[in-house]
Coordinates of C-alpha atoms (C1' of nucleotides) in Angstrom, one line a residue:
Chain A
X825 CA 63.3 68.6 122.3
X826 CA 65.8 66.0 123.2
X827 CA 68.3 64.5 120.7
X828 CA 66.7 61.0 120.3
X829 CA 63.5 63.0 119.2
X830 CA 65.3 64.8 116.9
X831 CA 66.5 61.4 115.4
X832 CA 63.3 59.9 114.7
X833 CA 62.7 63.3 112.2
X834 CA 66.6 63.8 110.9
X835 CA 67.5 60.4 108.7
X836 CA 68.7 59.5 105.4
X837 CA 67.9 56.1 103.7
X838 CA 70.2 55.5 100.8
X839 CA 70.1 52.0 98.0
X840 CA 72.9 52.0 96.0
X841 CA 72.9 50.0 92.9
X842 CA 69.6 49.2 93.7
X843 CA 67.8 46.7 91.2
X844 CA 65.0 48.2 89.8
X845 CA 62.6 46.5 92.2
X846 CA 64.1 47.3 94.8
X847 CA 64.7 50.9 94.1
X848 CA 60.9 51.1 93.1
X849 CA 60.1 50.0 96.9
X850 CA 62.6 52.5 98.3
X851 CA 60.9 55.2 96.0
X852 CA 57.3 54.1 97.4
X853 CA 58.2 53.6 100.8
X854 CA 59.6 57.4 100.7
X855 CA 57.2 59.5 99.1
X856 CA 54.6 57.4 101.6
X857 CA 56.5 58.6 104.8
X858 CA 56.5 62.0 102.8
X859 CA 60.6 62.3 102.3
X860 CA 62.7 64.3 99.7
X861 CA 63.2 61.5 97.6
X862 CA 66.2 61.7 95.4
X863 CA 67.0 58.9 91.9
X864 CA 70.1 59.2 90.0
X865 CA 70.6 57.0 87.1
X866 CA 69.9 56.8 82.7
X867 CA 66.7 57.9 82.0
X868 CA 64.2 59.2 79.0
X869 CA 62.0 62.4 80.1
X870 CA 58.5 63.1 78.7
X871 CA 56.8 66.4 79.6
X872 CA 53.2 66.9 78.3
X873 CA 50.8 69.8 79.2
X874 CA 50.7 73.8 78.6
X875 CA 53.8 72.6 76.1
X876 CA 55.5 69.2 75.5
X877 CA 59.1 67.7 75.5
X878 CA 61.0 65.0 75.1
X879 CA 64.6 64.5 76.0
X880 CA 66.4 61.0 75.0
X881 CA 68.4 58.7 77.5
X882 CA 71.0 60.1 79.7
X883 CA 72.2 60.4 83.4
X884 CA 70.2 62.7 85.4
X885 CA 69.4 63.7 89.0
X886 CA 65.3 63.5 90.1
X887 CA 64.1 64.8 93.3
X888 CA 60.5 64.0 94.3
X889 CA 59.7 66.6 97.0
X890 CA 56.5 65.4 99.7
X891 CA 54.4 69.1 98.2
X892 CA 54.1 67.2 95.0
X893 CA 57.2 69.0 93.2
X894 CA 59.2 67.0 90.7
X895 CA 62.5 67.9 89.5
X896 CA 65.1 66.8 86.8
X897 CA 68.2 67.8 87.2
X898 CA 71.7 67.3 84.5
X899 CA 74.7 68.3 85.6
X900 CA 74.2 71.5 83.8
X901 CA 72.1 75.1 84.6
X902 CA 70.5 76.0 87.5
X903 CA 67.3 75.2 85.7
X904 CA 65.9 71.7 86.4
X905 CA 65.7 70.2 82.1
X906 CA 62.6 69.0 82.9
X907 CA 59.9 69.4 86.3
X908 CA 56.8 69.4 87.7
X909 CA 55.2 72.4 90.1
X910 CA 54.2 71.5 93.6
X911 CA 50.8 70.1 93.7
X912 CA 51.8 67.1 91.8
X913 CA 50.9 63.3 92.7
X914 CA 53.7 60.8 93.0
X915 CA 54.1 57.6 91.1
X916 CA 56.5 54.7 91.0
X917 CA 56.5 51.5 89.2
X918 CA 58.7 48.9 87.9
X919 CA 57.4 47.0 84.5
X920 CA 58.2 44.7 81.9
X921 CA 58.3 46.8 78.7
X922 CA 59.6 46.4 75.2
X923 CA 63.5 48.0 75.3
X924 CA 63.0 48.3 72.1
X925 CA 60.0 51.2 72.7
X926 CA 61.7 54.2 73.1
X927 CA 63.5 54.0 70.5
X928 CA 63.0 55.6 66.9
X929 CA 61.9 53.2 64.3
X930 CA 65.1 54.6 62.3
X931 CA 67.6 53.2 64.9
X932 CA 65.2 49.9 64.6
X933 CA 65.8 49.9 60.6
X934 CA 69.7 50.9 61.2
X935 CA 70.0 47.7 63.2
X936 CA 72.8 46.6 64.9
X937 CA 72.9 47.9 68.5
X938 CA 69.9 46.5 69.0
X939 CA 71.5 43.2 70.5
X940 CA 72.6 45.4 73.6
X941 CA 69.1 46.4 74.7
X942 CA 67.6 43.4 74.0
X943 CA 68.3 41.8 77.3
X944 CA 67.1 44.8 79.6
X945 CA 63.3 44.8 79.3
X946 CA 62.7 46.1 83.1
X947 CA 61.9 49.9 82.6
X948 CA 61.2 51.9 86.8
X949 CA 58.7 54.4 85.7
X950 CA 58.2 57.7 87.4
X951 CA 54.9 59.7 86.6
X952 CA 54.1 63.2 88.5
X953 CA 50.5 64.2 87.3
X954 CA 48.8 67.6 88.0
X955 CA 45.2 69.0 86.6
X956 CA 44.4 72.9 86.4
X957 CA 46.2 72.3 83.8
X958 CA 46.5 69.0 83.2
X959 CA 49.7 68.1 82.9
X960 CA 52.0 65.1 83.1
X961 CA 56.1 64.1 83.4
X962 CA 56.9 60.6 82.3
X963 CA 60.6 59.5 83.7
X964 CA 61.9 56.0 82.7
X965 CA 65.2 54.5 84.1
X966 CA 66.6 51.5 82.8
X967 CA 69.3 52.0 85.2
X968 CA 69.3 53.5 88.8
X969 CA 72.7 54.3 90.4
X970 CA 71.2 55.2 93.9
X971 CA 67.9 56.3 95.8
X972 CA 67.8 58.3 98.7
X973 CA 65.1 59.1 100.8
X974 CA 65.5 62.1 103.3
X975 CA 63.7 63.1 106.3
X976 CA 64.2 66.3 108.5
X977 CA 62.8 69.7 109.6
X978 CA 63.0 73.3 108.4
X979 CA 60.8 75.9 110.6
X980 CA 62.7 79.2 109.7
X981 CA 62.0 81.4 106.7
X982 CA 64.3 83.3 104.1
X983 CA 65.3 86.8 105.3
X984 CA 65.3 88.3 102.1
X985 CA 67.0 92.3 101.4
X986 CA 67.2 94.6 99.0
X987 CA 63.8 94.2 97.3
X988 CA 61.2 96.2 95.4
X989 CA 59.3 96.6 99.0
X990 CA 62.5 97.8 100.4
X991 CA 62.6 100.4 98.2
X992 CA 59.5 101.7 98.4
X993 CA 59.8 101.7 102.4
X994 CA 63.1 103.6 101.8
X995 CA 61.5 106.0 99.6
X996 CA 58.3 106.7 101.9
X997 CA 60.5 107.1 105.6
X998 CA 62.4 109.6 103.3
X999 CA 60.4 111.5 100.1
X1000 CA 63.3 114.0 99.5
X1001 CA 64.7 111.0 97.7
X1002 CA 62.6 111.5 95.3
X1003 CA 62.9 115.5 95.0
X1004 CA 62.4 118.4 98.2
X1005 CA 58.7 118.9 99.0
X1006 CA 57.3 115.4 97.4
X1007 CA 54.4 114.1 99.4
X1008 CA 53.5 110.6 99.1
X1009 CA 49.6 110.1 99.4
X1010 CA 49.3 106.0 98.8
X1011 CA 50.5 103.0 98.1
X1012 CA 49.2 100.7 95.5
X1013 CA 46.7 103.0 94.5
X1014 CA 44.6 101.7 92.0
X1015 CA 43.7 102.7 88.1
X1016 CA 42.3 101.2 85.2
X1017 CA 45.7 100.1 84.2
X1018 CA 46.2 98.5 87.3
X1019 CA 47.7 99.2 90.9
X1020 CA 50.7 102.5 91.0
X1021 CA 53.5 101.5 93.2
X1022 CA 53.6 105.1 95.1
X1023 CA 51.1 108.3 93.9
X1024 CA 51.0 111.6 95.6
X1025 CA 51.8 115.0 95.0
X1026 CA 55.1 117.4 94.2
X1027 CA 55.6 120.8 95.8
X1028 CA 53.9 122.4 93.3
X1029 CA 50.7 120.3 93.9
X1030 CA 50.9 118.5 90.7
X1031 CA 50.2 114.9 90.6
X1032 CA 52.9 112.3 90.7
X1033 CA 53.1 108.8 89.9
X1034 CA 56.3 106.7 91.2
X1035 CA 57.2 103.2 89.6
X1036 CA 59.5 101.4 91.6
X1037 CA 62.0 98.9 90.1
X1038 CA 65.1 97.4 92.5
X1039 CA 66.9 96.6 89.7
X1040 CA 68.2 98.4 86.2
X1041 CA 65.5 98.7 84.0
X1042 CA 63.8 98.2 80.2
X1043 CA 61.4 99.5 78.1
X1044 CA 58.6 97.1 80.0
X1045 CA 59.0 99.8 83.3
X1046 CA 59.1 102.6 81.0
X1047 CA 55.4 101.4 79.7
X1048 CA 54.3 100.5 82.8
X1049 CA 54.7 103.5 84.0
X1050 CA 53.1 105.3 80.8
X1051 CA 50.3 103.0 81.3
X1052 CA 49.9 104.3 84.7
X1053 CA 50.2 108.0 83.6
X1054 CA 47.8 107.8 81.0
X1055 CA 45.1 105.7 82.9
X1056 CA 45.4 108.7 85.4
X1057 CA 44.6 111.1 83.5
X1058 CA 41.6 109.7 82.4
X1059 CA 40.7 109.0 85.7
X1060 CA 41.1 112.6 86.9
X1061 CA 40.1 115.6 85.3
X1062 CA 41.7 116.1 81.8
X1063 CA 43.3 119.5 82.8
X1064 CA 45.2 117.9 85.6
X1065 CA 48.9 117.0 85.3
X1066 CA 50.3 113.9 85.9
X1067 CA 53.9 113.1 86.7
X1068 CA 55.4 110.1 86.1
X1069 CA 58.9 109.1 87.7
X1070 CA 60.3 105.8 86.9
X1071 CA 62.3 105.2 90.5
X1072 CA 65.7 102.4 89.6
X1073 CA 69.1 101.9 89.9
X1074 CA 70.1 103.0 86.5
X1075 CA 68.1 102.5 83.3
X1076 CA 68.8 101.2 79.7
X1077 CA 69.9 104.0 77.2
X1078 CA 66.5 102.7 74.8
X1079 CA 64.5 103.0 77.9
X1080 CA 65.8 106.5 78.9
X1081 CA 64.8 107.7 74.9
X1082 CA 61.3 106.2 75.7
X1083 CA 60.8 108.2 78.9
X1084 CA 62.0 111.2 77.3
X1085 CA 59.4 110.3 74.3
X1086 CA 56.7 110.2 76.5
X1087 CA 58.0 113.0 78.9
X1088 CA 58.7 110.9 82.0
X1089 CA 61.2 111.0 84.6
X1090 CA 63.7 109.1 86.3
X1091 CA 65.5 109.1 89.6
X1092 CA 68.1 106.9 90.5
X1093 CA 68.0 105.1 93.8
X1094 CA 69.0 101.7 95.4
X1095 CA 66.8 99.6 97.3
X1096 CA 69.0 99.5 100.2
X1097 CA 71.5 102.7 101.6
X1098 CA 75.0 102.0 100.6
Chain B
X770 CA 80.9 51.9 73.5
X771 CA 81.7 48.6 75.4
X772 CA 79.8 48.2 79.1
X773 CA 82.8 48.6 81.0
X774 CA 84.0 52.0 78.8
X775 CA 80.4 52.9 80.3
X776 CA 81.5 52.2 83.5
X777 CA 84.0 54.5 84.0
X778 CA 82.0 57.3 83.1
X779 CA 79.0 56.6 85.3
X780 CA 79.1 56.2 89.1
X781 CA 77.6 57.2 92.3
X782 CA 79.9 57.6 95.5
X783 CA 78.1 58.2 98.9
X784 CA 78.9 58.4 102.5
X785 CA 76.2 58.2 105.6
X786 CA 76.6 60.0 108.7
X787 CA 80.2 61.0 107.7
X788 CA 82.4 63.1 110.2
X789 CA 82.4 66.4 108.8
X790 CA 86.1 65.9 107.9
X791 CA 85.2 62.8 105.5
X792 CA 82.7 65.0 104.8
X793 CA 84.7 67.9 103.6
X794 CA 86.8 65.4 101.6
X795 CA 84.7 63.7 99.9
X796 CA 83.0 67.2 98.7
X797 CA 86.4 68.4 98.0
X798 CA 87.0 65.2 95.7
X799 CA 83.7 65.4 93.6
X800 CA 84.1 68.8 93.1
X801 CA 87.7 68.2 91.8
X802 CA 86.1 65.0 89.7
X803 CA 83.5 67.3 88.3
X804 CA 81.0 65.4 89.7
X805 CA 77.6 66.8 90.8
X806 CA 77.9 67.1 94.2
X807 CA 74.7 66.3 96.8
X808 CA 74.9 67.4 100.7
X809 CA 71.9 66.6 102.7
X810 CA 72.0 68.0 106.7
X811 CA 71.6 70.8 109.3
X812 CA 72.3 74.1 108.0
X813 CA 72.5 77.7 107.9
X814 CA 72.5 79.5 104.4
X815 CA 74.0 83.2 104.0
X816 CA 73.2 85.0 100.6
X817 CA 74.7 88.4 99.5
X818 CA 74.8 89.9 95.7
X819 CA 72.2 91.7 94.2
X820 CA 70.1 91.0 97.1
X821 CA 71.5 89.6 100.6
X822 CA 69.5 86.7 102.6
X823 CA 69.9 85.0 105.9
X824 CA 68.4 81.5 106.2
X825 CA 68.6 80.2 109.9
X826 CA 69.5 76.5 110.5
X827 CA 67.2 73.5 109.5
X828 CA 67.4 70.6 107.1
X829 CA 68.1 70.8 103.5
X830 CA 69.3 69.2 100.2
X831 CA 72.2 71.1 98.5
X832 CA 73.9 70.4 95.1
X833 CA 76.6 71.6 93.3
X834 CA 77.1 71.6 89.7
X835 CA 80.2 71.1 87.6
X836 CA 79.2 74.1 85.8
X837 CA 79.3 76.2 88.9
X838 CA 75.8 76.6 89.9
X839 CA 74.7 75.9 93.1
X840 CA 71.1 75.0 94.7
X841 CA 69.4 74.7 98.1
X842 CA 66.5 72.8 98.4
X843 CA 63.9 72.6 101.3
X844 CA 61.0 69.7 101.0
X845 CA 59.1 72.6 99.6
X846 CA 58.7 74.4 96.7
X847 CA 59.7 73.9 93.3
X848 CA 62.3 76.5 93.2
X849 CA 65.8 76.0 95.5
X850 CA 65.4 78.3 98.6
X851 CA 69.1 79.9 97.6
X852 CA 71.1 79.1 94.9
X853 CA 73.9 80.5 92.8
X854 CA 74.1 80.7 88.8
X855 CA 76.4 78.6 87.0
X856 CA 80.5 80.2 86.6
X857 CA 80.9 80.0 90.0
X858 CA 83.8 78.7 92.1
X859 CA 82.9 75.9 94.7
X860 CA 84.9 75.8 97.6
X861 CA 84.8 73.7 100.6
X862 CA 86.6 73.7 104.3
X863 CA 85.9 72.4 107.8
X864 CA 86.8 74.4 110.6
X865 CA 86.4 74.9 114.7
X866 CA 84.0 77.8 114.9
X867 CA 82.4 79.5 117.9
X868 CA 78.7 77.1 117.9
X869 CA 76.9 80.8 119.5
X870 CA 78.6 82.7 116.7
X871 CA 75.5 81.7 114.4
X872 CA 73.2 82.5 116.9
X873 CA 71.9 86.3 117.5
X874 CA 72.9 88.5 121.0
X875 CA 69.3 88.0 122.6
X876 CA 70.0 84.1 122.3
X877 CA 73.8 84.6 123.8
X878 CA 71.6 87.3 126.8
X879 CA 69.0 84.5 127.1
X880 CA 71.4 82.1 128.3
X881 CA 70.1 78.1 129.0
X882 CA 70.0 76.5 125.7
X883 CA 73.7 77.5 125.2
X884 CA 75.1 74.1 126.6
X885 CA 73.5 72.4 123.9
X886 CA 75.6 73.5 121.6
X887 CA 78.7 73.7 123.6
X888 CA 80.0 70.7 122.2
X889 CA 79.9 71.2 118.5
X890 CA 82.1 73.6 117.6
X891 CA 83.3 72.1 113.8
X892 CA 81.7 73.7 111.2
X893 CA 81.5 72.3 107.9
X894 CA 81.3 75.8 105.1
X895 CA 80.0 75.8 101.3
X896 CA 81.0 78.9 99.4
X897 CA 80.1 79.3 96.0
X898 CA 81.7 82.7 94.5
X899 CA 81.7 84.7 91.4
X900 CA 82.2 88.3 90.0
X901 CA 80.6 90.2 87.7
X902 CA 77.9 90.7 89.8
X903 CA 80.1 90.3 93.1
X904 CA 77.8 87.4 94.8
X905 CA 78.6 84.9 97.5
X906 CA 76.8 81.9 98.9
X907 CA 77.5 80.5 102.3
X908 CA 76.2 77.2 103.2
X909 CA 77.6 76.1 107.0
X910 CA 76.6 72.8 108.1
X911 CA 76.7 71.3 111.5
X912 CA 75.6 68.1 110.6
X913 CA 75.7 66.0 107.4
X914 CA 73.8 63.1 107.1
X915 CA 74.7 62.1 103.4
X916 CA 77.2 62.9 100.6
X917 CA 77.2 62.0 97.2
X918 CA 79.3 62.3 94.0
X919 CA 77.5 61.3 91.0
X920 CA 79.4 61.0 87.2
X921 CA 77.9 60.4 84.0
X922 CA 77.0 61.2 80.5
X923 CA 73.9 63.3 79.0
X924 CA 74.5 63.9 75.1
X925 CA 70.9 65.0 74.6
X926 CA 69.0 68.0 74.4
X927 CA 65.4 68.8 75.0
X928 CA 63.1 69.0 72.2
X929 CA 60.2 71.1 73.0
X930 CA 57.3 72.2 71.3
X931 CA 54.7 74.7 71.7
X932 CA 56.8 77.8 72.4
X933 CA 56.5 81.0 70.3
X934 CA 58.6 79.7 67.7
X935 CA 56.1 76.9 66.8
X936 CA 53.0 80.1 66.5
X937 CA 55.8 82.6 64.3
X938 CA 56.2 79.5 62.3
X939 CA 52.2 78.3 62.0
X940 CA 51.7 81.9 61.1
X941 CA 54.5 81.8 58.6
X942 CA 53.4 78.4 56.9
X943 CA 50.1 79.3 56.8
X944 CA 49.5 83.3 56.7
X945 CA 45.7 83.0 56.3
X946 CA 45.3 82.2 60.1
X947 CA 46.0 85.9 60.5
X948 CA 43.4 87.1 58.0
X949 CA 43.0 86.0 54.1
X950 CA 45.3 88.2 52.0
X951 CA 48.3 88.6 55.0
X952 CA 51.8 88.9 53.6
X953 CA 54.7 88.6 55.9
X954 CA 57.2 90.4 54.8
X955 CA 60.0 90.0 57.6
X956 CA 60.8 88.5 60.8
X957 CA 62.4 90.0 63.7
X958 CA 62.4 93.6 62.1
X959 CA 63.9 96.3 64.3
X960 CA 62.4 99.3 65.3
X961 CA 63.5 101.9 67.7
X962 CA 61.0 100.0 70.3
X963 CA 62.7 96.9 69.5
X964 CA 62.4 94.2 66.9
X965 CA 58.7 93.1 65.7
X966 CA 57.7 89.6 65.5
X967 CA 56.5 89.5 62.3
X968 CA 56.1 92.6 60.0
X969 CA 53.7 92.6 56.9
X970 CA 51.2 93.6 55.1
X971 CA 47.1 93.1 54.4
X972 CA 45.5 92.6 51.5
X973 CA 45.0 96.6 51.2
X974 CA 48.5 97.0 51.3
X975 CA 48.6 98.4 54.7
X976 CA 51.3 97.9 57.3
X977 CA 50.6 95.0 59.9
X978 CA 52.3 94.7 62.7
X979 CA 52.3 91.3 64.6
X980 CA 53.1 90.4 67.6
X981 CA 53.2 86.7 69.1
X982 CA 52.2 85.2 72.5
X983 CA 52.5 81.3 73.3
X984 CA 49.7 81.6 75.7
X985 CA 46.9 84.3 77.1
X986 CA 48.3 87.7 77.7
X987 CA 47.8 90.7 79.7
X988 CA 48.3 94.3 79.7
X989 CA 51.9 93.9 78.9
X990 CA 51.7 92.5 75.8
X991 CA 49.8 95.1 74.5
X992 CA 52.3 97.9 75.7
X993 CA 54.6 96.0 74.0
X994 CA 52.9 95.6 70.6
X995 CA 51.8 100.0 70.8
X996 CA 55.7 100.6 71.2
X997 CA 56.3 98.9 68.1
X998 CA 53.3 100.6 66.1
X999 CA 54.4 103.9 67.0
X1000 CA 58.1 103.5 66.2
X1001 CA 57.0 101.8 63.0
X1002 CA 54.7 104.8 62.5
X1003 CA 57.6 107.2 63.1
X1004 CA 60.1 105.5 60.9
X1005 CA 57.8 105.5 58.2
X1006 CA 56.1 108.5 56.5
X1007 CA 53.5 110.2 58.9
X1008 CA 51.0 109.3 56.5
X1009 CA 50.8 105.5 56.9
X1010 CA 48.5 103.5 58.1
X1011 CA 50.0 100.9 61.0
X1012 CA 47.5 98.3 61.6
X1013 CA 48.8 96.5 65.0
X1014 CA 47.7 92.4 65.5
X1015 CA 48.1 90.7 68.7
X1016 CA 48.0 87.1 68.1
X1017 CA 47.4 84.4 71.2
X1018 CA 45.3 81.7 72.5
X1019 CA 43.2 84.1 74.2
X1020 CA 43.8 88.1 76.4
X1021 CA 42.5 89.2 79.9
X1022 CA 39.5 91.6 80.0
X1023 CA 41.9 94.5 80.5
X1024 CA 43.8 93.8 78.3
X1025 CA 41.0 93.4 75.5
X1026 CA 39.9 96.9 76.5
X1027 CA 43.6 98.2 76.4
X1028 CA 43.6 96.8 72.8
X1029 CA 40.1 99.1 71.8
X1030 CA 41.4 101.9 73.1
X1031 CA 44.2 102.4 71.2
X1032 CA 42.9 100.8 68.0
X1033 CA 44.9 97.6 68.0
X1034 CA 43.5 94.1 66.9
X1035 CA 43.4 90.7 68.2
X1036 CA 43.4 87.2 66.9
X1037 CA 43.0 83.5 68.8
X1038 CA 45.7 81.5 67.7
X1039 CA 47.4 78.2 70.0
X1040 CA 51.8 77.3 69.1
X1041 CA 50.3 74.0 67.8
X1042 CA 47.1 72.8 65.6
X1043 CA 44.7 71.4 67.9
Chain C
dC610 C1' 39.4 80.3 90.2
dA611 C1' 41.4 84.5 87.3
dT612 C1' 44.3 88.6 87.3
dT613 C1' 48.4 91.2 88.2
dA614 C1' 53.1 92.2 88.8
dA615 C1' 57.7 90.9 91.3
dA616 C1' 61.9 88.0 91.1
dT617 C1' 68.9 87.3 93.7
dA618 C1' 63.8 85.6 88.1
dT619 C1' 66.8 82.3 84.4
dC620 C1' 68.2 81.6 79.7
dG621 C1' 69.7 82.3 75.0
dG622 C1' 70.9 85.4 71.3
dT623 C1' 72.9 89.6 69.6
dT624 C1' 75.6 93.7 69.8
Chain D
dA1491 C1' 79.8 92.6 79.2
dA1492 C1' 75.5 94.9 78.3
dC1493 C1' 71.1 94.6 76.3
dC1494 C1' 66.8 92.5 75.0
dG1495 C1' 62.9 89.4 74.9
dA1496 C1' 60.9 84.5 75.8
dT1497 C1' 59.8 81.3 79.4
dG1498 C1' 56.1 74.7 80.3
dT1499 C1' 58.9 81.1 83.6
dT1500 C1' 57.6 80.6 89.3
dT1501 C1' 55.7 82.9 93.1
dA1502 C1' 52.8 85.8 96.0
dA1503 C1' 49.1 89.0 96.5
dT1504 C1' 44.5 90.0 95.6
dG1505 C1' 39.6 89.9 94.1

DNA sequence: CATTAAATATCGGTT
DNA sequence: AACCGATGTTTAATG
């Protein structure tokens, strides 16, 4: 690939101060050619769908992403305030509406203020609407600082370490791990309580079943792997034995009383060697 | 507040196609503003904490928060490819750097494409640090195509409705929705499983246990709401009767069946009236 | 489409 | 700082 074709993918179109009109042409014009479209600016935020929200003016961060994601972003959290899941279609449009609208009929009675909004009635809507479920974000700016529209490529994927699957490959190149003589028989092995992470057998032939967890643990692994146990047990004959071996890093001191409750084990192990 | 007061507090700064030294400055001087930072360019992404990630070079979105928290966005997905929590520290440097050291030993052996990278050798890094766990993001851009600083004000919070607050409290207002003759006792009662949602009794004076789901569970919920019957049934005298109620909008098949078999209830309730 | 469980889950509250 | 449970969790795997 030469460098001039890499130019026609790589750019960055950015309004600043934009009117309203003009920002909601930049906005159309972007998620049309399919860019990251980022708006910064004061805005109201209404969510409605599996919940619903509302969140009053303020200056906030929105990136419309070409998969149909929406996100809100204030300069707080790593969570978005508000957002949309890919899947979404994009709207933008720029209207004559009532300043006077978003605001609670109180601060309408309190009076006063009202003088200031009175002569900004041009509100840039953005609306990201899904179905299955339906749901629906509403931002309004009465003010947009900048738009950007961004173009470029990204082929490569996230090489990712140190998760559960890394443990359980850890755990099956080398069962001694888990105690001498264990014999792994499958992975994912299913029951009526759903699919064990590891099941085979100890030295003494006795069933076991491993839950894997990369990361210090609760009570939720303790009854997930009591679920497993007991959904074994039915499965197989009622005289057999079945282990159960919670496999973790470390474990909370109420989820260690549990396991010893219910006569389960625990081994500690990392995802990765240290 | 007067217009120009407003002024001061919100503004947007940005640069296109900066050298990565204006680059590195102006990143540097947002950060110090405690601004939220945008980069948009070519880069590479390193990742290592409780998991370690490589991301190999392409183009991507990355902000940094005034609260620490950083996030790398691709133009997929609604979650940032890597990111850091807030309470970390942002740093930022420029630097000559070796343009092959990025690239693996079977690219160096492969020879040919080498020359096209010759000629870049600044680097422009992202590090976002913090302890407690030890984690470290590395960002290393070789080109940026826009930075921005954006200030400005957001007082508000979020009000949302339809959580599991809104059901505890439905239930609460109105305790016949459970069953007629429910008497909640307590909220948030703790039991050596954990606290239960709501703790009561029926019109036979019997012990009810309930626990609340926003929307339709699974097989988890119902571990959940056993552990708490059980420890209820232990702290109180062996003799009682522990009736256990799962209430939600509506439970998977498994679920359902996990409920029969271990003699707890169920009841259809939404967070909000229809 | 529903179901199931993982995740660098994140986030808030409490101890 | 550890622990615990909710989340508009999101995401991927699987039937």
């Amino acid at each position: 690939m030469t460098h001039s074709q890499q130019d026609q993918e790589l750019h960055a179109v950015t309004l600043e101060q934009p009117t309203l009109a003009a920002a909601c042409d930049a906005i159309a014009d972007g998620i049309d050619r399919e860019a990251l479209v980022t708006v910064f600016g004061r805005c109201t935020v209404e969510y409605d769908g599996r919940a619903s929200s509302t969140l009053d003016a303020g200056d906030r961060h929105v990136m419309l992403k070409p998969d149909g994601a929406a996100l809100v972003h204030t300069d707080e959290g790593q969570q978005p305030v508000n957002w949309q899941p890919p899947g979404c279609d994009h709207e933008v449009f720029c209207e004559q509406r009532d300043a006077d609208a978003d605001r609670s009929d109180a601060a309408e009675t309190a009076g006063g203020t009202a003088t200031e909004t009175e002569t900004e009635t041009e509100i840039l809507t953005l609306e990201s609407v899904r179905s299955t479920p339906d749901e629906r974000l509403l931002v309004r700016f009465r003010n947009v600082l900048q738009v950007s529209a961004f173009s470029g490529t990204d082929e490569t994927e996230l090489a990712l370490s140190g998760t559960e699957e890394d443990l359980r490959q850890r755990l099956l190149d080398e069962p001694d791990l888990l105690e001498p003589g264990f014999t792994p028989l499958a992975t994912e092995r299913d029951t009526a309580a759903g699919a064990i992470d590891i099941y085979g057998e100890d030295d003494a032939g006795r069933t076991v079943v491993v839950e894997l967890k990369r990361r210090r643990v609760g009570p939720d692994a303790v009854s997930q792997l009591r679920r497993y146990v007991d959904a074994l047990g039915r499965d197989l004959h009622a005289d057999t034995t079945v282990r159960g071996i919670l496999v973790a890093p470390s474990v909370t001191d109420r989820a260690k009383r549990l396991l010893t409750e219910h006569g389960l084990e625990f081994i500690s192990l990392e995802p990765t060697a240290a």
